[in-house]
JSON list of C-alpha atoms in Angstrom, two decimals:
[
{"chain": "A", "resi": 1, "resn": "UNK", "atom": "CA", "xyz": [38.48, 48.87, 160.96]},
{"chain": "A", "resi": 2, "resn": "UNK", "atom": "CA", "xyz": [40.28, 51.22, 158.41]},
{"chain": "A", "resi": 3, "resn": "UNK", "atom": "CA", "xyz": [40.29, 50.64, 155.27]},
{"chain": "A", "resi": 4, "resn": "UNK", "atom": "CA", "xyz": [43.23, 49.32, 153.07]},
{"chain": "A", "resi": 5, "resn": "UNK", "atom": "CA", "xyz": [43.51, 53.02, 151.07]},
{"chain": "A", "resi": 6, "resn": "UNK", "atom": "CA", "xyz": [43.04, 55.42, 153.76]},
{"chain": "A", "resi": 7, "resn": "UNK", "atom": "CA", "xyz": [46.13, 52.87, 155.93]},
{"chain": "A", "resi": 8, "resn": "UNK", "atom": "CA", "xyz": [48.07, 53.02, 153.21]},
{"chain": "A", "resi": 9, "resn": "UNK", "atom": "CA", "xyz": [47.83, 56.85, 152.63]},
{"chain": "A", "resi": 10, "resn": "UNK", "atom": "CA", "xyz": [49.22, 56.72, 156.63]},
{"chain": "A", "resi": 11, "resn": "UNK", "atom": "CA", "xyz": [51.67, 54.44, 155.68]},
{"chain": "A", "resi": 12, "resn": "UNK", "atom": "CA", "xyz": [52.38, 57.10, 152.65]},
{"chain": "A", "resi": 13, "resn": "UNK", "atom": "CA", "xyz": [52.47, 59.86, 154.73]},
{"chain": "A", "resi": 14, "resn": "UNK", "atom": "CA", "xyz": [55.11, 58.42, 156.68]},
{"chain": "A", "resi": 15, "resn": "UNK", "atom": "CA", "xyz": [53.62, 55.86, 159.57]},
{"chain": "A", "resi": 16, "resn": "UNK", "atom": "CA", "xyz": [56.06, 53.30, 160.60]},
{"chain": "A", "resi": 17, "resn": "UNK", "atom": "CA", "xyz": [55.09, 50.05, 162.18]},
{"chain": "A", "resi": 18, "resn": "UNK", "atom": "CA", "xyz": [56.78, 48.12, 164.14]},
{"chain": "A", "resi": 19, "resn": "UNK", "atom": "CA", "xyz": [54.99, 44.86, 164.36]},
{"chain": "A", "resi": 20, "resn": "UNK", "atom": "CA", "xyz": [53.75, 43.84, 168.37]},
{"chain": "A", "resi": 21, "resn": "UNK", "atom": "CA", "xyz": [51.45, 41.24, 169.00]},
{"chain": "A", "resi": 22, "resn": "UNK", "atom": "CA", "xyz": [47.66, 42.13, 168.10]},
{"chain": "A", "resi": 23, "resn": "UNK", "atom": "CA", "xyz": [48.38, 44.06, 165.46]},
{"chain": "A", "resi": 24, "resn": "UNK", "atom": "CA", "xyz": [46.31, 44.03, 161.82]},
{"chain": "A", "resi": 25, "resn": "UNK", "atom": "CA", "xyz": [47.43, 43.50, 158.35]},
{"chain": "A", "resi": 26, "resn": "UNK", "atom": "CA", "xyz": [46.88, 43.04, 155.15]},
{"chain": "A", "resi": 27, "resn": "UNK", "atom": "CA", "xyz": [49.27, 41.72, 152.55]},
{"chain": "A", "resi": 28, "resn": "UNK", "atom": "CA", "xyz": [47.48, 43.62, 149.32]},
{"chain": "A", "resi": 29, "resn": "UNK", "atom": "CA", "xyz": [48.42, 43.25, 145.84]},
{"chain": "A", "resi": 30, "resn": "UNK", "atom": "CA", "xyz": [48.34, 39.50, 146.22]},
{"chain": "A", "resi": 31, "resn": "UNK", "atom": "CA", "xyz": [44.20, 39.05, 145.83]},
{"chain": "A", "resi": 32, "resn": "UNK", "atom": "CA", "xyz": [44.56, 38.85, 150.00]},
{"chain": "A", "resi": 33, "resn": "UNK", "atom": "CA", "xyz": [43.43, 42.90, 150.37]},
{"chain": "A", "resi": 34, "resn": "UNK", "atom": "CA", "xyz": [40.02, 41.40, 152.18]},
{"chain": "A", "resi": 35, "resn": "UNK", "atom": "CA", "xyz": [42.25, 39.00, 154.28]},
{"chain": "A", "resi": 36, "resn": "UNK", "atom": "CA", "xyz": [42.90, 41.19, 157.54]},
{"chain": "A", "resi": 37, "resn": "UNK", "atom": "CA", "xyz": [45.56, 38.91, 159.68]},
{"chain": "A", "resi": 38, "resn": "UNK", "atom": "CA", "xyz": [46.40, 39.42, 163.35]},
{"chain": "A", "resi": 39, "resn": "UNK", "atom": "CA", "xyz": [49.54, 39.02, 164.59]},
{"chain": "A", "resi": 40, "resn": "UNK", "atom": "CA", "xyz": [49.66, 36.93, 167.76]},
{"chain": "A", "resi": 41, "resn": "UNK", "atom": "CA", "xyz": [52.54, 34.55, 169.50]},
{"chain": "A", "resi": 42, "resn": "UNK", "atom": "CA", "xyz": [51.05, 30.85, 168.14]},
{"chain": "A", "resi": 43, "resn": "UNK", "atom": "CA", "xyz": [50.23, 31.58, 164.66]},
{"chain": "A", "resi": 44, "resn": "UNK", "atom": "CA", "xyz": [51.81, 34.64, 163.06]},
{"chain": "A", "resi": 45, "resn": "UNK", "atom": "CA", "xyz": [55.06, 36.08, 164.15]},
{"chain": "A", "resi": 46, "resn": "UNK", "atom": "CA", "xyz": [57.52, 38.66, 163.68]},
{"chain": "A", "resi": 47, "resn": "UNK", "atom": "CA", "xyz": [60.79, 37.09, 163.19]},
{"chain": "A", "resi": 48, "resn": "UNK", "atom": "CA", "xyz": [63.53, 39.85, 163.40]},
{"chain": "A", "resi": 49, "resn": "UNK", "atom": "CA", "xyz": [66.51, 38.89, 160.36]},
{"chain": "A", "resi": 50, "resn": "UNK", "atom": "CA", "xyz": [69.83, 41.04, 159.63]},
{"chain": "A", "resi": 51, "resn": "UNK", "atom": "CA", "xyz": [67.51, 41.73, 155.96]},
{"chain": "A", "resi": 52, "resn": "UNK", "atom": "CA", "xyz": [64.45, 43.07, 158.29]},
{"chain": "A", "resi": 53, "resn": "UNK", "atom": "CA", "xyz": [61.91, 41.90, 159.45]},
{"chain": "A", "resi": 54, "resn": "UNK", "atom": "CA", "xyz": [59.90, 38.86, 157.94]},
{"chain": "A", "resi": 55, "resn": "UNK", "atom": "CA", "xyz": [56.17, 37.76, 159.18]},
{"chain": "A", "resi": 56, "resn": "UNK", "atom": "CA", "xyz": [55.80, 33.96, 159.56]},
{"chain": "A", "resi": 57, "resn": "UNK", "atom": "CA", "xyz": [52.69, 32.02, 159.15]},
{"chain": "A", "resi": 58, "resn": "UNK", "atom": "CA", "xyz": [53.39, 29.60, 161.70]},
{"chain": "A", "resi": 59, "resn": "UNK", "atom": "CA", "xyz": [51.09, 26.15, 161.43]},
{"chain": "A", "resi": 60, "resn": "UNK", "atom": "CA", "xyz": [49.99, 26.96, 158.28]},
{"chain": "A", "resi": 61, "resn": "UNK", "atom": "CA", "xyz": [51.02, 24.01, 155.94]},
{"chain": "A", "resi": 62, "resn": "UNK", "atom": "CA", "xyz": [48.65, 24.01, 153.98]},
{"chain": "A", "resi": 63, "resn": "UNK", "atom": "CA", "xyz": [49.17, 27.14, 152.57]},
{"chain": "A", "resi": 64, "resn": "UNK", "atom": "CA", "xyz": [51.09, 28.48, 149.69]},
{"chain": "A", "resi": 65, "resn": "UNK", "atom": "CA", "xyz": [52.03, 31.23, 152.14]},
{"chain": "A", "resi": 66, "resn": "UNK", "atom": "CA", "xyz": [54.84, 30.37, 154.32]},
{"chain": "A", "resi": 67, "resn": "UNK", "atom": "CA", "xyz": [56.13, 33.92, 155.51]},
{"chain": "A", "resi": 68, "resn": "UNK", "atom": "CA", "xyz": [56.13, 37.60, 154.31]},
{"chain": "A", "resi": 69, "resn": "UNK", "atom": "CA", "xyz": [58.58, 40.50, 154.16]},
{"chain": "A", "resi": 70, "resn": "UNK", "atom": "CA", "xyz": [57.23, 43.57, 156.30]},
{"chain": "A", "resi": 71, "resn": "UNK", "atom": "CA", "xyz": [57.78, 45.41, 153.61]},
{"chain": "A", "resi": 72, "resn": "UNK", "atom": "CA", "xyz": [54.82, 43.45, 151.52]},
{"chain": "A", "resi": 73, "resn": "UNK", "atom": "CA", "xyz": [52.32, 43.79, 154.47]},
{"chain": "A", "resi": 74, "resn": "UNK", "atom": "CA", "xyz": [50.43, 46.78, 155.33]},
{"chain": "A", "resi": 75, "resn": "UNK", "atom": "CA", "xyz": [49.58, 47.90, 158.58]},
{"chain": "A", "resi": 76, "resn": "UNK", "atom": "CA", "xyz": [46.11, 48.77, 159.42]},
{"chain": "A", "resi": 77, "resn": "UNK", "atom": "CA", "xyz": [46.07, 50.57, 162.76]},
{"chain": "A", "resi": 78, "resn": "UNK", "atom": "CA", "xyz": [43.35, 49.73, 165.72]},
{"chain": "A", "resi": 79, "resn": "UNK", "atom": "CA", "xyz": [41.20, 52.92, 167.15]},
{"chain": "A", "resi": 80, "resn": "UNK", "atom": "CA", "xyz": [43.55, 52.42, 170.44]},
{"chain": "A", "resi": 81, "resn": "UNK", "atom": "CA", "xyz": [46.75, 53.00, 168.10]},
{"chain": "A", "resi": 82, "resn": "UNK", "atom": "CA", "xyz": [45.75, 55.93, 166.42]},
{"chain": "A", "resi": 83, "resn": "UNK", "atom": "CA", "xyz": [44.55, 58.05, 169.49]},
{"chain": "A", "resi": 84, "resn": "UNK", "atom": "CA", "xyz": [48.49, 57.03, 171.16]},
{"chain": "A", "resi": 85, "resn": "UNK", "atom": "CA", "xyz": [50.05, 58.35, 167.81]},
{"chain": "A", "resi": 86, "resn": "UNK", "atom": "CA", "xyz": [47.98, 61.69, 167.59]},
{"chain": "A", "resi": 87, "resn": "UNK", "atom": "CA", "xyz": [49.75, 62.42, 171.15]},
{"chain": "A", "resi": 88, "resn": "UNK", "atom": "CA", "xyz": [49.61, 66.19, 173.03]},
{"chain": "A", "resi": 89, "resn": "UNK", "atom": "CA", "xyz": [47.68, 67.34, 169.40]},
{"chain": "A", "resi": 90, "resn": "UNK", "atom": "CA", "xyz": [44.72, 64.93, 170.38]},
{"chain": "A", "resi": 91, "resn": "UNK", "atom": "CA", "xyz": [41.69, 67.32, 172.15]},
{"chain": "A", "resi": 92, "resn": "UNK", "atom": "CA", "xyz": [38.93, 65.27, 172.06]},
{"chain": "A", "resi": 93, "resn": "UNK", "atom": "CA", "xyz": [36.53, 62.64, 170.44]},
{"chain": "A", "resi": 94, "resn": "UNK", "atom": "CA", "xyz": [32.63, 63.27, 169.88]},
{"chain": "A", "resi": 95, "resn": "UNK", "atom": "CA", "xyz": [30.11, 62.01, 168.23]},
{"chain": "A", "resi": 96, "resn": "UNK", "atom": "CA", "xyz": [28.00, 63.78, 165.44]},
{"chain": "A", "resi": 97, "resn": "UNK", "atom": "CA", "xyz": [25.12, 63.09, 163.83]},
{"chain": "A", "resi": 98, "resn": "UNK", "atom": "CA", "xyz": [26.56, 60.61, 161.05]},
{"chain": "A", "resi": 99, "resn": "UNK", "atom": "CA", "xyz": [29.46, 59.42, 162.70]},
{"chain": "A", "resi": 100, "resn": "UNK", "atom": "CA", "xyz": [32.68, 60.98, 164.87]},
{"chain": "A", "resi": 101, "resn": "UNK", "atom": "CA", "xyz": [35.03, 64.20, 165.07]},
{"chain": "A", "resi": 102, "resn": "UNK", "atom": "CA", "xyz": [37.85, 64.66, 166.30]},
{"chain": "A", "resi": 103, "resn": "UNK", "atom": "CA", "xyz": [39.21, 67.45, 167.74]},
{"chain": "A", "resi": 104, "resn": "UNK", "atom": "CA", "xyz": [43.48, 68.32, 167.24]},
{"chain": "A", "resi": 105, "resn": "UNK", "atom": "CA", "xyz": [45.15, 71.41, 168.88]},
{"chain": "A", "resi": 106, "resn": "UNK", "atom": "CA", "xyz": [48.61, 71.93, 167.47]},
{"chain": "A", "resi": 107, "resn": "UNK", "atom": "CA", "xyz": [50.27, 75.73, 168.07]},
{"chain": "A", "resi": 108, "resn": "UNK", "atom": "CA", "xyz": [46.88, 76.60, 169.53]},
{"chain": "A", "resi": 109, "resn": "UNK", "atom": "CA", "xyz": [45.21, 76.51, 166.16]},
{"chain": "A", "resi": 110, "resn": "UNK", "atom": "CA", "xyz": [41.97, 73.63, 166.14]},
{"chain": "A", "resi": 111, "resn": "UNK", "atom": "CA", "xyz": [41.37, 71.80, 163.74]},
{"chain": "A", "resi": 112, "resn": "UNK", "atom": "CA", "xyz": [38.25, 68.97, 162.96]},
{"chain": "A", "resi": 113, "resn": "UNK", "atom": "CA", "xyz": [38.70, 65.89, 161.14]},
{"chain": "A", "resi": 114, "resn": "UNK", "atom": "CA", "xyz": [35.37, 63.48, 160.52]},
{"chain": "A", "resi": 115, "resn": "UNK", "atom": "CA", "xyz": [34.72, 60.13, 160.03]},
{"chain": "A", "resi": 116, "resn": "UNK", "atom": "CA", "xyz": [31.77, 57.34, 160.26]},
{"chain": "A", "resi": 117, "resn": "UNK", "atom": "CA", "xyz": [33.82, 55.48, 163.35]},
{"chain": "A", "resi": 118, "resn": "UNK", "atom": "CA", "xyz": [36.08, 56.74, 165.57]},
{"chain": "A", "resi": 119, "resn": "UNK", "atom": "CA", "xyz": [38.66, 54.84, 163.88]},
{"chain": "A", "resi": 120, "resn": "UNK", "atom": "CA", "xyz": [38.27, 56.63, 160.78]},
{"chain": "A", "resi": 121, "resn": "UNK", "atom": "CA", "xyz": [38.24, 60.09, 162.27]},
{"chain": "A", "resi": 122, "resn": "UNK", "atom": "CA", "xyz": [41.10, 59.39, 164.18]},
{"chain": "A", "resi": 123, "resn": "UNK", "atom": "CA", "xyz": [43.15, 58.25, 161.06]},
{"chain": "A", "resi": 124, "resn": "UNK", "atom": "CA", "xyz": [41.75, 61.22, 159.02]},
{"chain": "A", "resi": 125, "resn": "UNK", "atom": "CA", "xyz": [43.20, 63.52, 162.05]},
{"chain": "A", "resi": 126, "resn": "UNK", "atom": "CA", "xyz": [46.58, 61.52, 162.05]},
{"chain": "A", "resi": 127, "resn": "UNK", "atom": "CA", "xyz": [46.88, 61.76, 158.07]},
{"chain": "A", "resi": 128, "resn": "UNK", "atom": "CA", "xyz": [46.48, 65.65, 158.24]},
{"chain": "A", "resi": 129, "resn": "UNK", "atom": "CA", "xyz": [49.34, 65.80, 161.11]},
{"chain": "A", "resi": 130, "resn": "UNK", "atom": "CA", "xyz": [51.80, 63.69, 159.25]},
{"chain": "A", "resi": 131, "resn": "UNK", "atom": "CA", "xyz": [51.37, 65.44, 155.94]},
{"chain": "A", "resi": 132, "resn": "UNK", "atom": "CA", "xyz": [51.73, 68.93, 157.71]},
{"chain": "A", "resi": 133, "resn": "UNK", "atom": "CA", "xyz": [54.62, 67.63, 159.45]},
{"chain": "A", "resi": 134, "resn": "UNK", "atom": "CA", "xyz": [56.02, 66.90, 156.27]},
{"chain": "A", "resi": 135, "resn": "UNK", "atom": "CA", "xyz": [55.43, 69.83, 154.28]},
{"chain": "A", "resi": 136, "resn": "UNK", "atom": "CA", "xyz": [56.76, 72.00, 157.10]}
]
């Protein structure tokens, strides 16, 4: 799983979420950073207001935490989720001898981007993209 500073330099660089069912957060700032919650259709849902969108704890009465704006939460994106966003740039995964690299192709320049799970490379890959996208 990413960690909370390299999703929210994604989320920084200009990743949007748009919460689905499965997905990981974290609501940090709130001594909760370590708390990674899932979303899922009994317990935590997205409910969709004209303000935006607000993340319910559903069943969760004993808690002091009821619901959450979207906009307090931060997204921390599975392996799966970050290989679909690096689309046609993606050229491959390997492994190396202390973790993973992966491999981007964008205007037939190559580029490598490293990390100890493929997670992490893949983020590290996706970061680079976004920011270049950016600048450009």
């Amino acid at each position: 799983m990413l960690s909370v500073a390299l999703a929210r330099a994604l989320r920084d660089a200009g990743l949007h979420w748009t919460p689905a069912r499965g997905d990981s957060f974290v609501i940090p700032g709130r001594e909760m950073d370590d708390d990674v919650f899932v979303l899922s259709d009994m317990t935590i849902e997205v409910h969709r207001f004209p303000t935006g969108p607000v993340i319910g704890f559903n069943g969760t009465t004993e808690w002091a935490l009821d619901a959450v704006e979207q906009s307090d939460t931060l997204w921390i994106p599975a392996e799966h989720q970050l290989r679909e966003l690096l689309g046609d740039a993606f050229a491959g995964l390997a492994p190396t001898g202390n973790g993973y690299r992966v491999t981007l192709r964008v205007d037939g320049a190559t580029s490598g981007y490293e990390g100890a799970d493929p997670a992490e490379a893949y983020a590290r890959a996706l970061l680079d993209l976004l920011t270049s996208r950016r600048a450009a």
